[in-house]
XYZ file of N, CA, C and O in Angstrom:
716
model
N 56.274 -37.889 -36.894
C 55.985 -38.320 -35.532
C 56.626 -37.369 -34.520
O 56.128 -36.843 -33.525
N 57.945 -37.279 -35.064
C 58.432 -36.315 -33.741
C 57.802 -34.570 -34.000
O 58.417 -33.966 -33.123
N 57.185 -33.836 -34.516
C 56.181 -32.533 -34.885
C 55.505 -33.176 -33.840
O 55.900 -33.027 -32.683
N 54.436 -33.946 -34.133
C 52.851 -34.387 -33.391
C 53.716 -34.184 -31.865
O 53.607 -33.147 -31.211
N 54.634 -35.420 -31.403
C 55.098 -35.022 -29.666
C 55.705 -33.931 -29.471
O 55.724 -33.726 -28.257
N 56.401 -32.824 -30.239
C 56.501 -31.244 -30.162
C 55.027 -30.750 -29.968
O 54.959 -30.527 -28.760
N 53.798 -30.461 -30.537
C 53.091 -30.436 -30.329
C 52.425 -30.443 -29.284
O 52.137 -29.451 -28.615
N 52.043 -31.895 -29.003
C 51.529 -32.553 -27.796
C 52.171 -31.510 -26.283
O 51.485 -31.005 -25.395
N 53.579 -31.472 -26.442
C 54.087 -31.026 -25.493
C 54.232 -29.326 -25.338
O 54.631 -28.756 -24.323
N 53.797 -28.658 -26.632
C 53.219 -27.582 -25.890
C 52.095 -26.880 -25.766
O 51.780 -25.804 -25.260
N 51.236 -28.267 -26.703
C 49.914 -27.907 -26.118
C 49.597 -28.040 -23.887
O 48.960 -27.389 -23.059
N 50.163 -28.809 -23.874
C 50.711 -29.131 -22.215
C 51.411 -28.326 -21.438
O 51.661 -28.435 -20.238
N 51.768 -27.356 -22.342
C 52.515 -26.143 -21.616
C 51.592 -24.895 -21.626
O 51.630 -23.992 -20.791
N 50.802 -24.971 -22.635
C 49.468 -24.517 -22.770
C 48.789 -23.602 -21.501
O 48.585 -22.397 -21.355
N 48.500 -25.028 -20.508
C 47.505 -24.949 -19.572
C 46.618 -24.888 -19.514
O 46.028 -24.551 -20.541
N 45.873 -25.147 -18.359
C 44.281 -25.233 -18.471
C 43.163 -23.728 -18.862
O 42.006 -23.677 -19.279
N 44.090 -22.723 -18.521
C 43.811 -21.586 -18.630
C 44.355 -20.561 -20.315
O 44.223 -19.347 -20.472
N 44.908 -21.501 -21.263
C 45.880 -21.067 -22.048
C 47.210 -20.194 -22.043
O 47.896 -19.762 -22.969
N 47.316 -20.100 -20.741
C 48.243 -19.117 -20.898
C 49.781 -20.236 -20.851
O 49.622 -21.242 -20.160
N 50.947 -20.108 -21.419
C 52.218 -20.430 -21.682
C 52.793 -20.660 -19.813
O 52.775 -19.926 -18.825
N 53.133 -21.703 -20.013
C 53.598 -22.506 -18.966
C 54.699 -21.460 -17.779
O 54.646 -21.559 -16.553
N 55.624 -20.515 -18.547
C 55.773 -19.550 -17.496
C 55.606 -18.491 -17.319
O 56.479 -17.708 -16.945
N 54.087 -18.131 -17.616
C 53.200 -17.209 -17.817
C 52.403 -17.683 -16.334
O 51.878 -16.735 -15.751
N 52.289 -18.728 -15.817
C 51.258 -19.132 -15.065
C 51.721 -18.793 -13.400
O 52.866 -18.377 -13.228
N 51.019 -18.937 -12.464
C 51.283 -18.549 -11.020
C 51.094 -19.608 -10.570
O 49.920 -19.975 -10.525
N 52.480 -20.807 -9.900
C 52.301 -21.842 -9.097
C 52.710 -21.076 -8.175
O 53.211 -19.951 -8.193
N 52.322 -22.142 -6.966
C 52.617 -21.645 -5.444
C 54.213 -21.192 -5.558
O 54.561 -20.179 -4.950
N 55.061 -21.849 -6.241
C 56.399 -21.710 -5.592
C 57.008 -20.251 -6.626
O 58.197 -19.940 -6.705
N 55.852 -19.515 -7.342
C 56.393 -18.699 -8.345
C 55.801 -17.378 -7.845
O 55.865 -16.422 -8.618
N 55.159 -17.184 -6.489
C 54.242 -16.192 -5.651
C 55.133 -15.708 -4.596
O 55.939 -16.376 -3.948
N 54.907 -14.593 -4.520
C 54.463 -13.978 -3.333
C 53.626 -13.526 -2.376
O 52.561 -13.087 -2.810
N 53.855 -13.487 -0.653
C 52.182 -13.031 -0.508
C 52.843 -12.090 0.530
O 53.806 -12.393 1.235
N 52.104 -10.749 0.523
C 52.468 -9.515 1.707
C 51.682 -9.372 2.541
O 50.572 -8.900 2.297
N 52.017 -9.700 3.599
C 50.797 -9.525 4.898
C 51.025 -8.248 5.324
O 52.118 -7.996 5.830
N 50.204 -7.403 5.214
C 50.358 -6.248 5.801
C 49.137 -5.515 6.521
O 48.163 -5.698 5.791
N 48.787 -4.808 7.572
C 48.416 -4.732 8.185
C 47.549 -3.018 7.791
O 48.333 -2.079 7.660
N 46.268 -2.750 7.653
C 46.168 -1.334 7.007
C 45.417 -0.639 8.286
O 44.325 -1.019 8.709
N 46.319 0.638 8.933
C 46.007 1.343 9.914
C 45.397 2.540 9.682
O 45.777 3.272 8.769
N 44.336 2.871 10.532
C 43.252 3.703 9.830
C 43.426 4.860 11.068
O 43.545 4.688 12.281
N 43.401 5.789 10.468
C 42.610 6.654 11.302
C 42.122 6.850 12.513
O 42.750 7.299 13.472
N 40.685 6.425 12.485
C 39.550 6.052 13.354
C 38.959 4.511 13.004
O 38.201 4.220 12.079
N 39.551 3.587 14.048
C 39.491 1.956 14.051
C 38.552 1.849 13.375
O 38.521 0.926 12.562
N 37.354 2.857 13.494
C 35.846 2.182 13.180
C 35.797 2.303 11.759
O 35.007 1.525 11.223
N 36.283 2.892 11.180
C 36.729 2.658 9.387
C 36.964 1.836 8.951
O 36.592 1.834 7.778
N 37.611 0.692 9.347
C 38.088 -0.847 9.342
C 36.307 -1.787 8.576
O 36.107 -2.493 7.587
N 35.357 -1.231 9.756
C 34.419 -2.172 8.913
C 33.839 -1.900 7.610
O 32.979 -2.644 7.136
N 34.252 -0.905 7.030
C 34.072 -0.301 5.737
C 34.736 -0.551 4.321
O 34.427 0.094 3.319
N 35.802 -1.686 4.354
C 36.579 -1.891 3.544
C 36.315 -3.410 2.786
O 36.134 -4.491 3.345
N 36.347 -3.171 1.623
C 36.185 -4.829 0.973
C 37.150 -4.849 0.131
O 37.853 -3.949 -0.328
N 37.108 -6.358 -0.088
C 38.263 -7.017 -1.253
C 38.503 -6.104 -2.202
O 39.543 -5.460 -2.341
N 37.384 -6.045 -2.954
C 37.359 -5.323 -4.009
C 37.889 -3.905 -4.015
O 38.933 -3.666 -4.622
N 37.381 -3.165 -3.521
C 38.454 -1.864 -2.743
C 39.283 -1.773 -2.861
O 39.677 -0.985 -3.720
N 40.825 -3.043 -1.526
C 41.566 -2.915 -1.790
C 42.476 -2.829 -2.688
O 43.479 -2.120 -2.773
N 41.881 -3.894 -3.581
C 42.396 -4.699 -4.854
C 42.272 -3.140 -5.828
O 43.419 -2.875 -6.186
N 41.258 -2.038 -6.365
C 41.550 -1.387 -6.920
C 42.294 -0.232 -6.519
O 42.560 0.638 -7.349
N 42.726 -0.124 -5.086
C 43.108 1.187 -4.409
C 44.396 0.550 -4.834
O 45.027 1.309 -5.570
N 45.080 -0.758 -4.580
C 46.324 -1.031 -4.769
C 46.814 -0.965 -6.190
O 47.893 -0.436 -6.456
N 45.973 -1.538 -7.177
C 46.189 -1.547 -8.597
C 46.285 -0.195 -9.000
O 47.202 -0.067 -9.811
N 45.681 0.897 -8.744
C 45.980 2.584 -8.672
C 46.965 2.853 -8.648
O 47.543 3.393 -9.591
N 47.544 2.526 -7.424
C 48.988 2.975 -6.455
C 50.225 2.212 -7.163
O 51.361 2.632 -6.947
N 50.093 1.495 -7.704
C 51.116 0.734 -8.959
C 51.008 1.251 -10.023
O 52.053 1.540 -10.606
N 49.881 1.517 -10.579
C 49.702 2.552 -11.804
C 50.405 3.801 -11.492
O 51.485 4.010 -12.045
N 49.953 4.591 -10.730
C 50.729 5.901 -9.953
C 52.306 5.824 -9.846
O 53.082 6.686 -10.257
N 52.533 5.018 -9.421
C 54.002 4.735 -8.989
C 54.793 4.317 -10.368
O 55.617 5.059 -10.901
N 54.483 3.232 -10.787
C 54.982 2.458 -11.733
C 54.495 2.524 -12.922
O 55.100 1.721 -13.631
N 53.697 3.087 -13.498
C 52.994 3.267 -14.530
C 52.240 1.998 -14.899
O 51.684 1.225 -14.118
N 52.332 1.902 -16.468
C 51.429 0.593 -16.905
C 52.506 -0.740 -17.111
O 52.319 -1.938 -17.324
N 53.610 0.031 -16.950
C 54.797 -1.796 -17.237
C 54.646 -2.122 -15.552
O 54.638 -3.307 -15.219
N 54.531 -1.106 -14.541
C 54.615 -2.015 -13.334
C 53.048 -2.719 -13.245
O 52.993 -3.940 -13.093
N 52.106 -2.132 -13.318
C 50.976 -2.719 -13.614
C 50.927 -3.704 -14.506
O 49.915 -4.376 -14.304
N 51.554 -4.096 -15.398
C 51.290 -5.039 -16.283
C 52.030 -6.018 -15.703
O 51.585 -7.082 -15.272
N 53.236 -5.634 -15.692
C 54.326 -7.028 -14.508
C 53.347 -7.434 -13.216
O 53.266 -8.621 -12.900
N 52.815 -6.703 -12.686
C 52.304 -7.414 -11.413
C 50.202 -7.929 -11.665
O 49.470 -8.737 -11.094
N 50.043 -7.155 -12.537
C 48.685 -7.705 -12.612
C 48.200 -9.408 -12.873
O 47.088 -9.868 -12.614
N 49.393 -10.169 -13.463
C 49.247 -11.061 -13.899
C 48.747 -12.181 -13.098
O 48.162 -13.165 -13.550
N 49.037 -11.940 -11.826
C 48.695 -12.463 -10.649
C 48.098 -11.823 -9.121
O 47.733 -12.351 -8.071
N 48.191 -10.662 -9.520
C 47.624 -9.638 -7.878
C 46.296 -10.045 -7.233
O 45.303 -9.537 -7.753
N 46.141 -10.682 -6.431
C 45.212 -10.852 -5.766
C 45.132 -10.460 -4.141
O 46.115 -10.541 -3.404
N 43.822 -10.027 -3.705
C 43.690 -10.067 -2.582
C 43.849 -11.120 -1.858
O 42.638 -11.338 -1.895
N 44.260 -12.020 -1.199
C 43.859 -13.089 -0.557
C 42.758 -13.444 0.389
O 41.849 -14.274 0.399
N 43.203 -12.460 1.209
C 42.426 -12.433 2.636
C 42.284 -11.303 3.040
O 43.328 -10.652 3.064
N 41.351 -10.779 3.389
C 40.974 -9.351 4.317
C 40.038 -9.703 5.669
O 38.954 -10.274 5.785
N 40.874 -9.154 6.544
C 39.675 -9.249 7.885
C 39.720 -7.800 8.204
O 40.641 -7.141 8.687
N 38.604 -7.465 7.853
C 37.931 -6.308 7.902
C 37.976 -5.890 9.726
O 38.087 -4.711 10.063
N 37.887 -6.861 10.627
C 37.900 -6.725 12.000
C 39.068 -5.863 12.661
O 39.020 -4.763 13.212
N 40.184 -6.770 12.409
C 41.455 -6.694 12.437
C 42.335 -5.571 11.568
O 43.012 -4.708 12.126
N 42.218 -5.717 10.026
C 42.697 -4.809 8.998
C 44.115 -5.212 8.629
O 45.155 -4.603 8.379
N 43.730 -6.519 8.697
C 44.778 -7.878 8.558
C 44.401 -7.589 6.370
O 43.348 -7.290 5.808
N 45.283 -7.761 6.001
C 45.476 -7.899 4.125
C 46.381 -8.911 3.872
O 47.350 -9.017 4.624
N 46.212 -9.809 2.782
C 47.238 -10.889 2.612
C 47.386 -10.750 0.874
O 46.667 -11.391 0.108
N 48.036 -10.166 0.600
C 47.948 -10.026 -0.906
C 49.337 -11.131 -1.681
O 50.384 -11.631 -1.270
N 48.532 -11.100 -3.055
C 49.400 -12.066 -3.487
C 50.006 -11.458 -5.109
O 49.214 -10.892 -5.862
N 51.380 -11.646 -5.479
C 51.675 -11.380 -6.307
C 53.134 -11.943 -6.962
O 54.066 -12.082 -6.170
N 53.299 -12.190 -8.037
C 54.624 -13.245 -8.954
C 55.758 -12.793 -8.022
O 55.946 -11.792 -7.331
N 56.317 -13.719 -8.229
C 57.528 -13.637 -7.323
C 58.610 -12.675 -7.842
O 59.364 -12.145 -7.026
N 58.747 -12.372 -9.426
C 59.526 -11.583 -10.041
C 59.301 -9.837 -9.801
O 60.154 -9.041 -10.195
N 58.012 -9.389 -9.089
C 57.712 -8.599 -9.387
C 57.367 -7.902 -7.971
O 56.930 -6.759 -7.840
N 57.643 -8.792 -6.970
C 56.515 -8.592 -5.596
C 57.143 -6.860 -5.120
O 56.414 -6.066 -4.526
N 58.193 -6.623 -5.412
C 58.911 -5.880 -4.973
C 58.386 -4.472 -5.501
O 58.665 -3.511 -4.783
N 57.791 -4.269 -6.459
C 57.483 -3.335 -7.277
C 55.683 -3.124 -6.562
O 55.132 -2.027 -6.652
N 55.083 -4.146 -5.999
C 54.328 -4.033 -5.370
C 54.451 -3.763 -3.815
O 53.437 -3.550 -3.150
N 55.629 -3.775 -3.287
C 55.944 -3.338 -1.616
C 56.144 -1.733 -1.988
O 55.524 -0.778 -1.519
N 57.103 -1.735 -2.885
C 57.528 -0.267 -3.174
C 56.373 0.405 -3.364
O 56.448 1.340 -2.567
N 55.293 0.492 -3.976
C 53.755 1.530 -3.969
C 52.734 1.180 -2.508
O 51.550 1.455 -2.315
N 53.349 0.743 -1.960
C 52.330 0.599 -1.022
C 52.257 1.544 0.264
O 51.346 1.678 1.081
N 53.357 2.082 0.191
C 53.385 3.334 0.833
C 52.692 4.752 0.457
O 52.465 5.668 1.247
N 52.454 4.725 -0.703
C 51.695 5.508 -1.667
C 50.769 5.415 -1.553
O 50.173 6.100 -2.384
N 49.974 4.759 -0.753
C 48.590 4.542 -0.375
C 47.987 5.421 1.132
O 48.207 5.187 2.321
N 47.411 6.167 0.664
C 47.042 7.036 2.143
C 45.374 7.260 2.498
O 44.768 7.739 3.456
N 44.967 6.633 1.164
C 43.158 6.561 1.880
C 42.645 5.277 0.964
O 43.244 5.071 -0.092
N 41.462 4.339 1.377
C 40.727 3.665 0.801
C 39.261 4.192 0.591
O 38.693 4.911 1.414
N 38.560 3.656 -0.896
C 37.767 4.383 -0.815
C 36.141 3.152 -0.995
O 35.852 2.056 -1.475
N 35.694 3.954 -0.462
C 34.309 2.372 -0.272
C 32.671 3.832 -0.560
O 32.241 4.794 0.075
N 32.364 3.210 -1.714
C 30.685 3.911 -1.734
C 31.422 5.738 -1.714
O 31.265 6.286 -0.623
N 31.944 6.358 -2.489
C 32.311 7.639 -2.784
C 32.722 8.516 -1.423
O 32.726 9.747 -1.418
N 33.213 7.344 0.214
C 33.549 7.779 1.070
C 35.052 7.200 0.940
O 35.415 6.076 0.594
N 35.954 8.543 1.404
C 37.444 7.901 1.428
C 37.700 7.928 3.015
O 37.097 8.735 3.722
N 38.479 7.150 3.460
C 38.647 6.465 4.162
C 40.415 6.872 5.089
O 40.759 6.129 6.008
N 40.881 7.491 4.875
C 42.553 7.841 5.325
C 43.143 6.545 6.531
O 43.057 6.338 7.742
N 43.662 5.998 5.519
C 44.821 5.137 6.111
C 46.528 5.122 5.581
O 47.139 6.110 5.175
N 47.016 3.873 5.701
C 48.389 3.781 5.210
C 48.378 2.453 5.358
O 47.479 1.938 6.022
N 49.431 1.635 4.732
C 49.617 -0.019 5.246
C 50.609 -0.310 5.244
O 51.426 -0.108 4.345
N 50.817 -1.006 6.534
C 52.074 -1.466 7.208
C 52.353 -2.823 6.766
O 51.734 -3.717 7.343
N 53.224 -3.160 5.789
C 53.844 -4.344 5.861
C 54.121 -5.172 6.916
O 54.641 -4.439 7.756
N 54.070 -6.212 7.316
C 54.499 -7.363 8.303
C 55.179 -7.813 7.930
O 56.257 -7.883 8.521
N 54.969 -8.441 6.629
C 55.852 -10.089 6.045
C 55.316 -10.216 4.820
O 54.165 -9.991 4.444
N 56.289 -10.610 4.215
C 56.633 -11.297 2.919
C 57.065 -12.901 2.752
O 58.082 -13.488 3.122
N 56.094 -13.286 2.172
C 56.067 -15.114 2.341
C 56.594 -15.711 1.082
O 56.960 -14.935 0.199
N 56.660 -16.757 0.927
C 56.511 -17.705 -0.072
C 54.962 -18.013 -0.101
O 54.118 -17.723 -0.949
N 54.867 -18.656 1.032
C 53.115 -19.351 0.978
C 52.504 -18.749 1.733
O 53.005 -17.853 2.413
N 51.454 -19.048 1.784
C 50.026 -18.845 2.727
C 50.228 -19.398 4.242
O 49.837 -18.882 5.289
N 50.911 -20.530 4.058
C 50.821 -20.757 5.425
C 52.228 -20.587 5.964
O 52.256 -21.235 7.010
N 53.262 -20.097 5.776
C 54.592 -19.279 6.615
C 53.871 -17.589 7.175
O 54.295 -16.897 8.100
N 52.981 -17.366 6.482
C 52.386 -15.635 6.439
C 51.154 -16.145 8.039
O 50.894 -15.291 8.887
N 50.685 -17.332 8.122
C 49.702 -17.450 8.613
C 50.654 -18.121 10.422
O 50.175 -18.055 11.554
N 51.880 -18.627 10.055
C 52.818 -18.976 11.085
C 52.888 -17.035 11.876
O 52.414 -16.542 12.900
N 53.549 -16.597 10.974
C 53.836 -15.373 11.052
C 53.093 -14.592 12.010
O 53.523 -14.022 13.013
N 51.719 -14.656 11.482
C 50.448 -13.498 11.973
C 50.179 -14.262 13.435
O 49.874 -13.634 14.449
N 50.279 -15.179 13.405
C 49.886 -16.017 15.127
C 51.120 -15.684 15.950
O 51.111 -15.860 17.169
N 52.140 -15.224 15.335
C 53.480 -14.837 16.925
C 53.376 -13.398 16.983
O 53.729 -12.722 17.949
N 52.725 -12.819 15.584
C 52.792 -11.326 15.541
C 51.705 -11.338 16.729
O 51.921 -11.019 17.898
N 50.580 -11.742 16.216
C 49.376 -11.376 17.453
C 49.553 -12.019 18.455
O 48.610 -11.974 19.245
N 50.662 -12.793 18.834
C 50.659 -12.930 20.500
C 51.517 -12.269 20.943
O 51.234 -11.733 22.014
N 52.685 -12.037 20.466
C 53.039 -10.577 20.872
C 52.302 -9.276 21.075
O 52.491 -8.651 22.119
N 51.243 -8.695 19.890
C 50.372 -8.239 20.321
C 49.428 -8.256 21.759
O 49.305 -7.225 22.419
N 49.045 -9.013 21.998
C 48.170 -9.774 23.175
C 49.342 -9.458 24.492
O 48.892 -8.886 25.484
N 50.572 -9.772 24.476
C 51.473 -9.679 25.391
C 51.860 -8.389 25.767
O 52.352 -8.211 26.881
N 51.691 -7.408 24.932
C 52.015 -5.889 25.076
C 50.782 -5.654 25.518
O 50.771 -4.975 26.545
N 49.313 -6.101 24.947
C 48.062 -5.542 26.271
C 48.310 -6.238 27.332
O 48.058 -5.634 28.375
N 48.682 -7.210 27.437
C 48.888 -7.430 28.834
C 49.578 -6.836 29.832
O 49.271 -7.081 30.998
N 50.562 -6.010 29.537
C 51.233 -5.237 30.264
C 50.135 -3.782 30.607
O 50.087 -2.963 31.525
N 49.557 -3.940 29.679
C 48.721 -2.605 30.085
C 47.111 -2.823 30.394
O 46.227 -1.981 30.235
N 46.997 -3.891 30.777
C 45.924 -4.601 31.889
C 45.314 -3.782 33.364
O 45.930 -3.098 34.182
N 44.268 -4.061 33.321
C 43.933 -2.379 34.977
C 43.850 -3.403 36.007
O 44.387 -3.471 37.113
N 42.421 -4.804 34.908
C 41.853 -5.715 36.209
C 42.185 -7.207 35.969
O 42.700 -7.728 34.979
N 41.811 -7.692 36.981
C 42.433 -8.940 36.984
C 41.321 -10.293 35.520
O 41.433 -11.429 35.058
N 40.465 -9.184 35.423
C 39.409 -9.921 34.601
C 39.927 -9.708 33.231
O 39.763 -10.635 32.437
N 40.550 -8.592 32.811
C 40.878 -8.156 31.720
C 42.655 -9.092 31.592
O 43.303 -9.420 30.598
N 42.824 -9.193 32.491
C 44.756 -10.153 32.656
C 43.916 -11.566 32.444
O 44.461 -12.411 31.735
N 42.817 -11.826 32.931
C 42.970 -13.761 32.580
C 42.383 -13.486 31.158
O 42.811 -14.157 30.219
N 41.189 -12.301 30.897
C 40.741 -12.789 28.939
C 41.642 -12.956 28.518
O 41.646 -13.937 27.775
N 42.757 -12.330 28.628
C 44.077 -12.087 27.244
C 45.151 -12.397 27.439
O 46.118 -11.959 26.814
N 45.211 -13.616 28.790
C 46.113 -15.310 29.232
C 45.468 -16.022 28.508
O 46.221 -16.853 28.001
N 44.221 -16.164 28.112
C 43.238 -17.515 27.647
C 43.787 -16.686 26.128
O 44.467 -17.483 25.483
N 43.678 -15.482 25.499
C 43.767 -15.360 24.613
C 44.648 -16.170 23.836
O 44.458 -16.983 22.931
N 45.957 -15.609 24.595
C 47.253 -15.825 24.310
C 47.585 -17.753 24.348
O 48.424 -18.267 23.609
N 47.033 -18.272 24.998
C 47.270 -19.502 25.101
C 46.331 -20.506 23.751
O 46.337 -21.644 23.280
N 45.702 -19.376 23.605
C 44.629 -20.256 22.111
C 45.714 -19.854 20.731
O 45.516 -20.630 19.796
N 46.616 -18.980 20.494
C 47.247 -19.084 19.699
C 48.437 -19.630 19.333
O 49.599 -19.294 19.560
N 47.704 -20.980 18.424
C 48.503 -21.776 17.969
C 47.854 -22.460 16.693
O 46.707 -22.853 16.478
N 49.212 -22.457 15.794
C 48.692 -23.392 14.553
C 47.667 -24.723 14.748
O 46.667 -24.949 14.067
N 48.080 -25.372 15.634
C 47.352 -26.305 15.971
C 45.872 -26.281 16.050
O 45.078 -27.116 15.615
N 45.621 -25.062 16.745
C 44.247 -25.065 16.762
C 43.385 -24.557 15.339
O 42.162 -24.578 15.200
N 44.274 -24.160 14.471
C 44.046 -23.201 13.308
C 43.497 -24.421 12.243
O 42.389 -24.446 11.707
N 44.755 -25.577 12.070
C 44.219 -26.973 11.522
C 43.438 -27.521 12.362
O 43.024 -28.445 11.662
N 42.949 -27.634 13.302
C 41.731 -28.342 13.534
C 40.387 -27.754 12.655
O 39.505 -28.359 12.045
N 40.594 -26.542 12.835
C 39.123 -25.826 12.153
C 39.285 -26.245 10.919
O 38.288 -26.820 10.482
N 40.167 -26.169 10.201
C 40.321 -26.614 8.814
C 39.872 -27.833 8.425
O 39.960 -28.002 7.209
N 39.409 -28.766 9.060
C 39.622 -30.079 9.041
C 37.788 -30.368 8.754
O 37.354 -31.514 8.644
């Protein structure tokens, strides 16, 4: 009897995915890097997809770190979020390892989309626990943003868009859409 509940209990450690219980990526075992990828010529920005990043970065860890840093961080690397508009990136990776993924990211100096490369670099912001401290984060970063064009405002039309801007950023309004 007591084999069968040994058993039982690591078939349960298992997971739904088979992989061994601290093998797996819960929220509280992540990291996520918001970082910001500055291009060149802005208009390069609409040229970039998930997929892209995700192999330009997995490269740049290979490059850097060989295949043990690649293997430590692949287990979980994901893109999260890309706004292609902005050149906003939210990547996600084990908490044991995130570091080995900040360290190559400087190593990154072009993206490449359809056999066109692209010359950028990416600027770290923040390093989270969750999704939503990174998403606290990016709403004071960009109203600070918004507050530095405001100083460099000509007309009075261009000073109230980016008062109204500045006054729409807030979490609050972020969970309503969610809802």
């Amino acid at each position: 009897m007591a084999t069968s509940v040994w058993i039982r209990l690591l078939r349960r450690d298992e997971g739904r995915f088979g992989l061994p219980h601290c093998l797996r990526c819960h929220k509280s075992h992540c990291r996520y890097l918001l970082c910001e990828i500055v291009f060149e010529n802005p208009q390069f920005r609409q040229c970039i997809e998930e997929r892209n990043v995700y192999k330009t970065v997995k490269d740049v860890i290979v490059r850097a770190h060989g295949d043990f840093g690649f293997g430590c961080c692949s287990l979980s690397l994901a893109v999260k979020y890309l706004n292609a508009y902005t050149g906003i990136v939210l990547l996600r990776c084990r908490k044991d390892f995130y570091r080995l993924l900040w360290s190559a990211l400087p190593f990154i100096t072009f993206l490449e989309n359809k056999n066109q490369k692209y010359p950028c670099f990416f600027n770290t912001l923040h390093v989270g626990g969750t999704i939503r401290t990174c998403q606290k984060f990016l709403i004071q970063y960009n109203r600070k943003q918004l507050l530095l064009l405001l100083k460099d405002c000509k007309t009075k039309g261009e000073r109230e868009s980016i008062q109204r801007s500045i006054l729409s950023c807030s979490l609050k309004e972020l969970e309503g859409d969610q809802s």
